Amino acid sequence: MNAEPAPPAPDAPYAVPDAPPDPDAARTRRRTRRRTRRRVRAAPAAVAVLAATALLAGAGAGTGAGTGAGTGTRTEPGRGAVPYGTPSVRPPADRAPTAPAPATRALTAPAPGPPADAPTDRAAPTTPHYFTGRAFDTCDAPPLSVMRAWRASPYGAVGVYFGGRGRGCRAQPHLTPGWVASVHALGWRLLPLFVGSQAPCVFSEAKRRYAIGRAPWSQGTREAGEAVRAARALGFDAASPLYLDVEAYRIGDTGCAATTLSFVRAWSREVRRLGYLPGFYSSAETGIRHMERERRAGTGDLPSVVWFARWRGVPALNTETVLAASAWRPRARIHQYAGNVSESYGGRRMLIDRSQVDAPVARVGP
């Protein structure tokens, strides 16, 4: 939390002088006040004012009060001898001392300092890294030797399933911070995929065990935190996209669609709050159509990037029919245009899905 700026020191209270009082001066002032009150009651207001003025002037024994010309003086505690006609600064005996008017302070408060937990050694990056070109994804992160061999392929980016309770390949023996750093150093760009909870009306029977529960917003927020922690542990820096993989579901089921939307919005909001970019992968005809419908309706907290699957064999990144021409533009689309394709490069064969990318990729290292 930002520390509150320290309040200014309070003004010192008025202090009654410690010198003993002068009894004669006190009696003289009391007599003067009594005579003044009697004269004010007996005369019109104008006469009373003149009389009081004359009386005060006469107390100066012929001196010019306030002009410095006279020599008559009186003694006041803590002040010594002062000319008659100078107002006394000692408060009446029956009243508590009052504080002097505070000094004028600046109207603008000092600017608060940085948060107590703000990093000082390295500022979090705020600008995403982008990639335009072909990418592939496969269930298990390939060994580093395969990634070296595939540098001869037309692909420049790779999708990596880095977390989530619904992830198919859980072991991921090669997916470590060292693997991420090494693959990135080879020139590969990474697309982190998180397979979390799935729509209750998901088509895939294998995914139904991971259905979103009765508190979709809380669940989405919690899983977003899990995704960010897992991404950080692997070396994906802030401003990296994290793509939430939600498999095809029945968007015509209004209750299921509402639950799924709540989960996706909460996940996106929390990922964004934690400094990463929320992405969303789904089939073009279900999840992507659903997100586009909500975008047109003005719904907030939607993903920043969409990755749509429509397997027609050729890329159609900018002509997808369920998306408006201006939707998720510029540089916020990925089209998965073919799936379960076997390819071999450098003598190493893999079963992959193909994608065309014009979107953010992971930030790794400086």
mmCIF file of C-alpha atoms in Angstrom:
data_model
loop_
_atom_site.group_PDB
_atom_site.id
_atom_site.type_symbol
_atom_site.label_atom_id
_atom_site.label_comp_id
_atom_site.label_asym_id
_atom_site.label_seq_id
_atom_site.Cartn_x
_atom_site.Cartn_y
_atom_site.Cartn_z
ATOM 1 C CA MET A 1 0.000 0.000 0.000
ATOM 2 C CA ASN A 2 1.065 3.515 -0.582
ATOM 3 C CA ALA A 3 2.243 5.011 2.572
ATOM 4 C CA GLU A 4 0.247 8.008 3.687
ATOM 5 C CA PRO A 5 2.337 11.190 3.606
ATOM 6 C CA ALA A 6 3.348 12.227 7.149
ATOM 7 C CA PRO A 7 0.997 14.944 8.499
ATOM 8 C CA PRO A 8 2.583 18.329 9.299
ATOM 9 C CA ALA A 9 3.599 18.895 12.925
ATOM 10 C CA PRO A 10 0.828 20.620 14.959
ATOM 11 C CA ASP A 11 1.330 24.277 15.811
ATOM 12 C CA ALA A 12 2.688 24.905 19.305
ATOM 13 C CA PRO A 13 -0.104 25.915 21.766
ATOM 14 C CA TYR A 14 -0.212 29.403 23.120
ATOM 15 C CA ALA A 15 1.792 29.513 26.389
ATOM 16 C CA VAL A 16 0.875 31.874 29.266
ATOM 17 C CA PRO A 17 4.031 33.742 30.375
ATOM 18 C CA ASP A 18 5.569 32.467 33.559
ATOM 19 C CA ALA A 19 6.282 35.974 35.028
ATOM 20 C CA PRO A 20 4.177 36.951 38.114
ATOM 21 C CA PRO A 21 1.191 39.249 37.465
ATOM 22 C CA ASP A 22 1.246 42.977 38.292
ATOM 23 C CA PRO A 23 -1.597 43.621 40.860
ATOM 24 C CA ASP A 24 -1.674 47.404 40.322
ATOM 25 C CA ALA A 25 -2.000 47.050 36.564
ATOM 26 C CA ALA A 26 -4.834 44.531 36.988
ATOM 27 C CA ARG A 27 -6.792 46.847 39.346
ATOM 28 C CA THR A 28 -6.349 49.757 36.935
ATOM 29 C CA ARG A 29 -7.704 47.724 34.021
ATOM 30 C CA ARG A 30 -10.746 46.567 36.032
ATOM 31 C CA ARG A 31 -11.614 50.153 37.040
ATOM 32 C CA THR A 32 -11.193 51.283 33.439
ATOM 33 C CA ARG A 33 -13.564 48.582 32.150
ATOM 34 C CA ARG A 34 -16.255 49.481 34.758
ATOM 35 C CA ARG A 35 -16.135 53.203 33.887
ATOM 36 C CA THR A 36 -16.293 52.398 30.171
ATOM 37 C CA ARG A 37 -19.390 50.205 30.598
ATOM 38 C CA ARG A 38 -21.222 52.913 32.615
ATOM 39 C CA ARG A 39 -20.461 55.570 30.022
ATOM 40 C CA VAL A 40 -21.543 53.395 27.118
ATOM 41 C CA ARG A 41 -24.904 52.694 28.794
ATOM 42 C CA ALA A 42 -25.484 56.383 29.523
ATOM 43 C CA ALA A 43 -24.595 57.847 26.121
ATOM 44 C CA PRO A 44 -25.531 57.160 22.501
ATOM 45 C CA ALA A 45 -23.419 54.698 20.656
ATOM 46 C CA ALA A 46 -21.301 57.345 18.925
ATOM 47 C CA VAL A 47 -20.623 59.185 22.203
ATOM 48 C CA ALA A 48 -19.762 55.904 23.914
ATOM 49 C CA VAL A 49 -17.171 55.145 21.285
ATOM 50 C CA LEU A 50 -15.601 58.611 21.628
ATOM 51 C CA ALA A 51 -15.598 58.389 25.405
ATOM 52 C CA ALA A 52 -13.947 54.999 25.402
ATOM 53 C CA THR A 53 -11.324 56.263 22.977
ATOM 54 C CA ALA A 54 -10.627 59.334 25.073
ATOM 55 C CA LEU A 55 -10.411 57.264 28.220
ATOM 56 C CA LEU A 56 -7.893 54.903 26.693
ATOM 57 C CA ALA A 57 -5.898 57.799 25.309
ATOM 58 C CA GLY A 58 -5.910 59.537 28.708
ATOM 59 C CA ALA A 59 -4.528 56.446 30.364
ATOM 60 C CA GLY A 60 -1.327 57.180 28.513
ATOM 61 C CA ALA A 61 -0.636 60.247 30.740
ATOM 62 C CA GLY A 62 -0.399 62.648 27.834
ATOM 63 C CA THR A 63 1.453 60.281 25.516
ATOM 64 C CA GLY A 64 0.635 59.699 21.839
ATOM 65 C CA ALA A 65 -0.567 56.058 21.905
ATOM 66 C CA GLY A 66 0.628 53.955 19.029
ATOM 67 C CA THR A 67 2.877 56.680 17.630
ATOM 68 C CA GLY A 68 5.982 56.033 19.637
ATOM 69 C CA ALA A 69 6.119 59.746 20.652
ATOM 70 C CA GLY A 70 5.197 59.349 24.330
ATOM 71 C CA THR A 71 7.276 58.100 27.215
ATOM 72 C CA GLY A 72 4.591 56.627 29.497
ATOM 73 C CA THR A 73 4.857 52.861 29.858
ATOM 74 C CA ARG A 74 3.278 49.948 31.683
ATOM 75 C CA THR A 75 4.682 46.574 32.659
ATOM 76 C CA GLU A 76 3.227 43.356 31.216
ATOM 77 C CA PRO A 77 4.208 39.842 32.213
ATOM 78 C CA GLY A 78 6.645 38.356 29.758
ATOM 79 C CA ARG A 79 6.881 41.608 27.735
ATOM 80 C CA GLY A 80 8.435 44.091 30.198
ATOM 81 C CA ALA A 81 7.725 47.791 29.711
ATOM 82 C CA VAL A 82 5.445 48.635 26.778
ATOM 83 C CA PRO A 83 3.924 52.023 25.812
ATOM 84 C CA TYR A 84 0.417 52.734 27.010
ATOM 85 C CA GLY A 85 -2.065 52.250 24.233
ATOM 86 C CA THR A 86 -0.440 49.014 23.080
ATOM 87 C CA PRO A 87 -3.035 46.187 23.289
ATOM 88 C CA SER A 88 -2.319 43.625 25.958
ATOM 89 C CA VAL A 89 -1.529 40.104 24.726
ATOM 90 C CA ARG A 90 -2.375 38.359 27.997
ATOM 91 C CA PRO A 91 -5.775 36.612 27.877
ATOM 92 C CA PRO A 92 -8.388 37.412 30.525
ATOM 93 C CA ALA A 93 -8.051 35.380 33.712
ATOM 94 C CA ASP A 94 -11.395 33.591 33.220
ATOM 95 C CA ARG A 95 -10.616 32.272 29.741
ATOM 96 C CA ALA A 96 -8.348 29.483 28.585
ATOM 97 C CA PRO A 97 -5.387 30.491 26.414
ATOM 98 C CA THR A 98 -6.105 30.277 22.697
ATOM 99 C CA ALA A 99 -3.732 29.096 20.033
ATOM 100 C CA PRO A 100 -2.484 31.633 17.515
ATOM 101 C CA ALA A 101 -3.714 31.332 13.947
ATOM 102 C CA PRO A 102 -1.850 28.518 12.229
ATOM 103 C CA ALA A 103 0.654 29.421 9.597
ATOM 104 C CA THR A 104 -0.565 29.122 6.025
ATOM 105 C CA ARG A 105 0.310 25.728 4.552
ATOM 106 C CA ALA A 106 0.640 24.688 0.947
ATOM 107 C CA LEU A 107 -2.641 23.505 -0.563
ATOM 108 C CA THR A 108 -1.006 20.651 -2.454
ATOM 109 C CA ALA A 109 -0.094 17.577 -0.417
ATOM 110 C CA PRO A 110 3.279 16.002 -1.100
ATOM 111 C CA ALA A 111 3.175 13.222 -3.678
ATOM 112 C CA PRO A 112 3.161 9.737 -2.115
ATOM 113 C CA GLY A 113 6.187 7.551 -2.621
ATOM 114 C CA PRO A 114 6.230 4.247 -4.520
ATOM 115 C CA PRO A 115 4.469 1.222 -3.021
ATOM 116 C CA ALA A 116 6.442 -0.453 -0.278
ATOM 117 C CA ASP A 117 6.612 -3.699 -2.260
ATOM 118 C CA ALA A 118 7.483 -2.156 -5.615
ATOM 119 C CA PRO A 119 10.525 -3.765 -7.229
ATOM 120 C CA THR A 120 13.491 -1.466 -7.505
ATOM 121 C CA ASP A 121 15.984 -3.610 -9.385
ATOM 122 C CA ARG A 122 13.972 -4.248 -12.572
ATOM 123 C CA ALA A 123 10.798 -2.641 -13.878
ATOM 124 C CA ALA A 124 8.118 -5.010 -15.170
ATOM 125 C CA PRO A 125 7.882 -4.889 -18.965
ATOM 126 C CA THR A 126 4.699 -3.378 -20.297
ATOM 127 C CA THR A 127 5.067 -3.821 -24.057
ATOM 128 C CA PRO A 128 4.132 -7.185 -25.585
ATOM 129 C CA HIS A 129 6.340 -8.978 -28.086
ATOM 130 C CA TYR A 130 4.634 -9.845 -31.366
ATOM 131 C CA PHE A 131 5.114 -12.511 -33.994
ATOM 132 C CA THR A 132 3.734 -12.809 -37.501
ATOM 133 C CA GLY A 133 4.096 -16.150 -39.242
ATOM 134 C CA ARG A 134 3.358 -19.860 -38.901
ATOM 135 C CA ALA A 135 3.205 -21.784 -35.625
ATOM 136 C CA PHE A 136 2.504 -25.317 -34.475
ATOM 137 C CA ASP A 137 1.387 -26.903 -31.233
ATOM 138 C CA THR A 138 1.652 -30.456 -29.969
ATOM 139 C CA CYS A 139 0.501 -32.084 -26.760
ATOM 140 C CA ASP A 140 3.920 -32.572 -25.110
ATOM 141 C CA ALA A 141 6.647 -29.955 -25.303
ATOM 142 C CA PRO A 142 9.186 -31.617 -27.681
ATOM 143 C CA PRO A 143 12.736 -32.418 -26.576
ATOM 144 C CA LEU A 144 15.291 -29.714 -27.187
ATOM 145 C CA SER A 145 16.916 -31.874 -29.881
ATOM 146 C CA VAL A 146 13.648 -31.913 -31.846
ATOM 147 C CA MET A 147 13.287 -28.167 -31.493
ATOM 148 C CA ARG A 148 16.784 -27.769 -32.918
ATOM 149 C CA ALA A 149 15.965 -30.041 -35.841
ATOM 150 C CA TRP A 150 12.722 -28.210 -36.574
ATOM 151 C CA ARG A 151 14.490 -24.901 -37.067
ATOM 152 C CA ALA A 152 14.577 -26.091 -40.682
ATOM 153 C CA SER A 153 10.737 -26.018 -40.768
ATOM 154 C CA PRO A 154 8.557 -23.128 -41.961
ATOM 155 C CA TYR A 155 7.390 -22.602 -38.381
ATOM 156 C CA GLY A 156 8.703 -19.886 -36.139
ATOM 157 C CA ALA A 157 6.506 -20.238 -33.042
ATOM 158 C CA VAL A 158 5.295 -23.133 -30.887
ATOM 159 C CA GLY A 159 2.249 -23.537 -28.643
ATOM 160 C CA VAL A 160 3.111 -24.873 -25.188
ATOM 161 C CA TYR A 161 0.524 -26.388 -22.805
ATOM 162 C CA PHE A 162 1.982 -25.077 -19.565
ATOM 163 C CA GLY A 163 -0.804 -25.683 -17.027
ATOM 164 C CA GLY A 164 -4.442 -26.160 -16.055
ATOM 165 C CA ARG A 165 -6.533 -28.943 -14.534
ATOM 166 C CA GLY A 166 -7.917 -29.918 -17.956
ATOM 167 C CA ARG A 167 -4.533 -30.301 -19.658
ATOM 168 C CA GLY A 168 -4.236 -33.591 -21.560
ATOM 169 C CA CYS A 169 -0.483 -34.145 -21.304
ATOM 170 C CA ARG A 170 0.235 -33.507 -17.647
ATOM 171 C CA ALA A 171 3.747 -34.904 -17.232
ATOM 172 C CA GLN A 172 5.521 -32.530 -19.653
ATOM 173 C CA PRO A 173 8.985 -33.934 -18.858
ATOM 174 C CA HIS A 174 10.816 -31.424 -21.058
ATOM 175 C CA LEU A 175 8.926 -28.284 -20.046
ATOM 176 C CA THR A 176 11.237 -26.543 -17.574
ATOM 177 C CA PRO A 177 12.581 -23.002 -17.200
ATOM 178 C CA GLY A 178 15.794 -24.215 -18.853
ATOM 179 C CA TRP A 179 13.860 -25.583 -21.826
ATOM 180 C CA VAL A 180 11.963 -22.293 -22.212
ATOM 181 C CA ALA A 181 15.166 -20.245 -22.124
ATOM 182 C CA SER A 182 16.995 -22.591 -24.529
ATOM 183 C CA VAL A 183 14.169 -22.789 -27.067
ATOM 184 C CA HIS A 184 13.768 -19.039 -26.979
ATOM 185 C CA ALA A 185 17.512 -18.614 -27.507
ATOM 186 C CA LEU A 186 17.230 -20.833 -30.620
ATOM 187 C CA GLY A 187 14.858 -18.244 -32.088
ATOM 188 C CA TRP A 188 11.512 -19.900 -31.338
ATOM 189 C CA ARG A 189 8.642 -17.771 -30.108
ATOM 190 C CA LEU A 190 6.325 -19.314 -27.524
ATOM 191 C CA LEU A 191 2.529 -19.318 -27.203
ATOM 192 C CA PRO A 192 1.596 -20.406 -23.634
ATOM 193 C CA LEU A 193 -1.686 -22.386 -23.429
ATOM 194 C CA PHE A 194 -3.569 -22.981 -20.157
ATOM 195 C CA VAL A 195 -6.257 -25.696 -20.189
ATOM 196 C CA GLY A 196 -8.359 -24.886 -17.157
ATOM 197 C CA SER A 197 -11.942 -25.711 -16.230
ATOM 198 C CA GLN A 198 -14.296 -26.346 -19.134
ATOM 199 C CA ALA A 199 -17.854 -25.371 -19.998
ATOM 200 C CA PRO A 200 -20.441 -27.613 -18.275
ATOM 201 C CA CYS A 201 -21.899 -28.287 -21.752
ATOM 202 C CA VAL A 202 -18.555 -29.080 -23.407
ATOM 203 C CA PHE A 203 -18.863 -31.502 -26.335
ATOM 204 C CA SER A 204 -15.839 -33.600 -25.400
ATOM 205 C CA GLU A 205 -16.750 -36.321 -22.918
ATOM 206 C CA ALA A 206 -13.148 -36.447 -21.703
ATOM 207 C CA LYS A 207 -13.379 -32.792 -20.639
ATOM 208 C CA ARG A 208 -16.679 -32.975 -18.763
ATOM 209 C CA ARG A 209 -14.951 -34.031 -15.552
ATOM 210 C CA TYR A 210 -13.366 -30.555 -15.513
ATOM 211 C CA ALA A 211 -16.640 -28.644 -15.687
ATOM 212 C CA ILE A 212 -16.848 -25.155 -14.197
ATOM 213 C CA GLY A 213 -18.546 -25.253 -10.792
ATOM 214 C CA ARG A 214 -21.292 -23.208 -9.153
ATOM 215 C CA ALA A 215 -19.112 -20.156 -8.495
ATOM 216 C CA PRO A 216 -17.667 -19.447 -11.962
ATOM 217 C CA TRP A 217 -16.378 -15.967 -11.173
ATOM 218 C CA SER A 218 -14.444 -17.070 -8.104
ATOM 219 C CA GLN A 219 -13.194 -20.134 -9.928
ATOM 220 C CA GLY A 220 -12.028 -18.100 -12.902
ATOM 221 C CA THR A 221 -10.186 -15.669 -10.645
ATOM 222 C CA ARG A 222 -8.510 -18.498 -8.750
ATOM 223 C CA GLU A 223 -7.402 -20.338 -11.892
ATOM 224 C CA ALA A 224 -6.054 -17.110 -13.366
ATOM 225 C CA GLY A 225 -3.785 -16.815 -10.358
ATOM 226 C CA GLU A 226 -2.641 -20.404 -10.897
ATOM 227 C CA ALA A 227 -1.895 -19.653 -14.539
ATOM 228 C CA VAL A 228 0.189 -16.586 -13.737
ATOM 229 C CA ARG A 229 2.174 -18.423 -11.060
ATOM 230 C CA ALA A 230 2.890 -21.300 -13.426
ATOM 231 C CA ALA A 231 3.895 -18.890 -16.192
ATOM 232 C CA ARG A 232 6.276 -17.017 -13.917
ATOM 233 C CA ALA A 233 7.824 -20.259 -12.706
ATOM 234 C CA LEU A 234 8.694 -21.192 -16.303
ATOM 235 C CA GLY A 235 10.189 -17.789 -17.090
ATOM 236 C CA PHE A 236 7.308 -16.160 -18.995
ATOM 237 C CA ASP A 237 7.614 -12.516 -18.036
ATOM 238 C CA ALA A 238 4.880 -9.941 -17.483
ATOM 239 C CA ALA A 239 3.162 -8.724 -20.665
ATOM 240 C CA SER A 240 3.228 -12.289 -22.010
ATOM 241 C CA PRO A 241 -0.068 -13.627 -23.383
ATOM 242 C CA LEU A 242 -1.641 -16.584 -21.575
ATOM 243 C CA TYR A 243 -4.149 -18.388 -23.789
ATOM 244 C CA LEU A 244 -7.094 -20.000 -21.993
ATOM 245 C CA ASP A 245 -8.058 -23.181 -23.864
ATOM 246 C CA VAL A 246 -11.848 -23.723 -23.732
ATOM 247 C CA GLU A 247 -12.940 -26.603 -25.940
ATOM 248 C CA ALA A 248 -16.105 -26.468 -28.077
ATOM 249 C CA TYR A 249 -19.389 -26.177 -26.133
ATOM 250 C CA ARG A 250 -23.110 -25.629 -26.728
ATOM 251 C CA ILE A 251 -23.501 -21.849 -26.803
ATOM 252 C CA GLY A 252 -27.238 -22.325 -27.384
ATOM 253 C CA ASP A 253 -27.513 -23.618 -23.805
ATOM 254 C CA THR A 254 -28.077 -20.222 -22.174
ATOM 255 C CA GLY A 255 -27.310 -21.316 -18.607
ATOM 256 C CA CYS A 256 -24.114 -23.065 -19.644
ATOM 257 C CA ALA A 257 -23.075 -20.128 -21.838
ATOM 258 C CA ALA A 258 -23.615 -17.677 -18.972
ATOM 259 C CA THR A 259 -21.542 -19.817 -16.605
ATOM 260 C CA THR A 260 -18.745 -20.117 -19.148
ATOM 261 C CA LEU A 261 -18.759 -16.408 -19.913
ATOM 262 C CA SER A 262 -18.530 -15.536 -16.229
ATOM 263 C CA PHE A 263 -15.549 -17.855 -15.823
ATOM 264 C CA VAL A 264 -13.766 -16.473 -18.898
ATOM 265 C CA ARG A 265 -14.359 -12.857 -17.894
ATOM 266 C CA ALA A 266 -13.083 -13.427 -14.347
ATOM 267 C CA TRP A 267 -10.031 -15.277 -15.665
ATOM 268 C CA SER A 268 -9.310 -12.495 -18.153
ATOM 269 C CA ARG A 269 -9.729 -9.752 -15.598
ATOM 270 C CA GLU A 270 -7.388 -11.371 -13.079
ATOM 271 C CA VAL A 271 -4.722 -12.270 -15.639
ATOM 272 C CA ARG A 272 -4.804 -8.669 -16.834
ATOM 273 C CA ARG A 273 -4.644 -7.333 -13.285
ATOM 274 C CA LEU A 274 -1.553 -9.461 -12.640
ATOM 275 C CA GLY A 275 0.264 -7.909 -15.582
ATOM 276 C CA TYR A 276 -0.245 -10.522 -18.318
ATOM 277 C CA LEU A 277 -2.375 -10.532 -21.482
ATOM 278 C CA PRO A 278 -5.473 -12.751 -21.401
ATOM 279 C CA GLY A 279 -5.922 -14.789 -24.568
ATOM 280 C CA PHE A 280 -8.691 -17.212 -25.502
ATOM 281 C CA TYR A 281 -8.561 -20.372 -27.628
ATOM 282 C CA SER A 282 -11.724 -22.132 -28.804
ATOM 283 C CA SER A 283 -13.543 -23.316 -31.895
ATOM 284 C CA ALA A 284 -14.675 -20.560 -34.233
ATOM 285 C CA GLU A 285 -18.306 -21.711 -34.206
ATOM 286 C CA THR A 286 -18.682 -21.940 -30.420
ATOM 287 C CA GLY A 287 -16.364 -20.110 -28.035
ATOM 288 C CA ILE A 288 -15.162 -17.513 -30.545
ATOM 289 C CA ARG A 289 -18.670 -16.827 -31.816
ATOM 290 C CA HIS A 290 -19.746 -16.421 -28.186
ATOM 291 C CA MET A 291 -16.952 -13.916 -27.415
ATOM 292 C CA GLU A 292 -17.709 -11.931 -30.571
ATOM 293 C CA ARG A 293 -21.386 -11.721 -29.616
ATOM 294 C CA GLU A 294 -20.412 -10.351 -26.199
ATOM 295 C CA ARG A 295 -17.946 -7.909 -27.744
ATOM 296 C CA ARG A 296 -20.676 -6.474 -29.947
ATOM 297 C CA ALA A 297 -22.931 -6.191 -26.894
ATOM 298 C CA GLY A 298 -20.283 -4.141 -25.077
ATOM 299 C CA THR A 299 -19.480 -6.735 -22.409
ATOM 300 C CA GLY A 300 -16.330 -5.937 -20.444
ATOM 301 C CA ASP A 301 -13.407 -8.093 -19.267
ATOM 302 C CA LEU A 302 -13.170 -10.069 -22.487
ATOM 303 C CA PRO A 303 -9.885 -11.616 -23.692
ATOM 304 C CA SER A 304 -7.337 -9.379 -25.403
ATOM 305 C CA VAL A 305 -6.397 -11.951 -28.080
ATOM 306 C CA VAL A 306 -8.390 -14.727 -29.775
ATOM 307 C CA TRP A 307 -7.069 -18.006 -31.157
ATOM 308 C CA PHE A 308 -9.784 -19.638 -33.248
ATOM 309 C CA ALA A 309 -9.875 -23.165 -34.602
ATOM 310 C CA ARG A 310 -11.418 -23.740 -38.010
ATOM 311 C CA TRP A 311 -9.786 -26.620 -39.835
ATOM 312 C CA ARG A 312 -10.171 -25.789 -43.517
ATOM 313 C CA GLY A 313 -6.556 -26.479 -44.389
ATOM 314 C CA VAL A 314 -5.612 -22.933 -45.358
ATOM 315 C CA PRO A 315 -5.092 -19.825 -43.200
ATOM 316 C CA ALA A 316 -7.897 -17.268 -43.099
ATOM 317 C CA LEU A 317 -6.620 -15.032 -40.359
ATOM 318 C CA ASN A 318 -8.327 -11.841 -41.491
ATOM 319 C CA THR A 319 -11.424 -13.286 -43.164
ATOM 320 C CA GLU A 320 -12.949 -15.412 -40.390
ATOM 321 C CA THR A 321 -16.709 -15.224 -40.905
ATOM 322 C CA VAL A 322 -17.772 -15.123 -37.234
ATOM 323 C CA LEU A 323 -15.548 -12.117 -36.499
ATOM 324 C CA ALA A 324 -16.187 -8.556 -37.594
ATOM 325 C CA ALA A 325 -13.372 -7.151 -39.727
ATOM 326 C CA SER A 326 -12.375 -4.777 -36.899
ATOM 327 C CA ALA A 327 -12.659 -7.347 -34.092
ATOM 328 C CA TRP A 328 -9.436 -8.169 -32.250
ATOM 329 C CA ARG A 329 -7.368 -6.035 -34.553
ATOM 330 C CA PRO A 330 -4.616 -5.144 -34.991
ATOM 331 C CA ARG A 331 -2.279 -8.009 -34.117
ATOM 332 C CA ALA A 332 -4.614 -9.942 -31.823
ATOM 333 C CA ARG A 333 -5.593 -13.022 -33.846
ATOM 334 C CA ILE A 334 -4.365 -16.571 -34.359
ATOM 335 C CA HIS A 335 -6.022 -19.031 -36.732
ATOM 336 C CA GLN A 336 -5.555 -22.753 -36.162
ATOM 337 C CA TYR A 337 -6.311 -23.928 -39.689
ATOM 338 C CA ALA A 338 -5.332 -27.627 -39.603
ATOM 339 C CA GLY A 339 -5.104 -30.319 -36.940
ATOM 340 C CA ASN A 340 -3.526 -33.734 -36.331
ATOM 341 C CA VAL A 341 -1.052 -33.353 -39.166
ATOM 342 C CA SER A 342 2.136 -35.470 -39.261
ATOM 343 C CA GLU A 343 5.256 -33.611 -40.368
ATOM 344 C CA SER A 344 8.995 -34.323 -40.321
ATOM 345 C CA TYR A 345 11.982 -31.949 -40.374
ATOM 346 C CA GLY A 346 15.637 -32.749 -39.725
ATOM 347 C CA GLY A 347 14.724 -36.407 -39.424
ATOM 348 C CA ARG A 348 12.331 -35.798 -36.484
ATOM 349 C CA ARG A 349 8.596 -36.438 -36.925
ATOM 350 C CA MET A 350 5.728 -34.974 -34.872
ATOM 351 C CA LEU A 351 1.923 -34.890 -34.908
ATOM 352 C CA ILE A 352 0.939 -31.233 -34.803
ATOM 353 C CA ASP A 353 -1.763 -28.602 -35.299
ATOM 354 C CA ARG A 354 -0.980 -25.731 -37.661
ATOM 355 C CA SER A 355 -1.686 -22.073 -37.014
ATOM 356 C CA GLN A 356 -1.171 -18.680 -38.640
ATOM 357 C CA VAL A 357 -0.207 -15.984 -36.125
ATOM 358 C CA ASP A 358 -0.334 -12.215 -35.945
ATOM 359 C CA ALA A 359 -0.429 -11.780 -32.201
ATOM 360 C CA PRO A 360 1.585 -11.408 -28.976
ATOM 361 C CA VAL A 361 4.026 -14.126 -27.923
ATOM 362 C CA ALA A 362 5.722 -14.796 -24.607
ATOM 363 C CA ARG A 363 8.345 -12.475 -23.232
ATOM 364 C CA VAL A 364 11.339 -14.479 -22.022
ATOM 365 C CA GLY A 365 14.345 -12.908 -20.361
ATOM 366 C CA PRO A 366 15.518 -9.311 -20.904
#
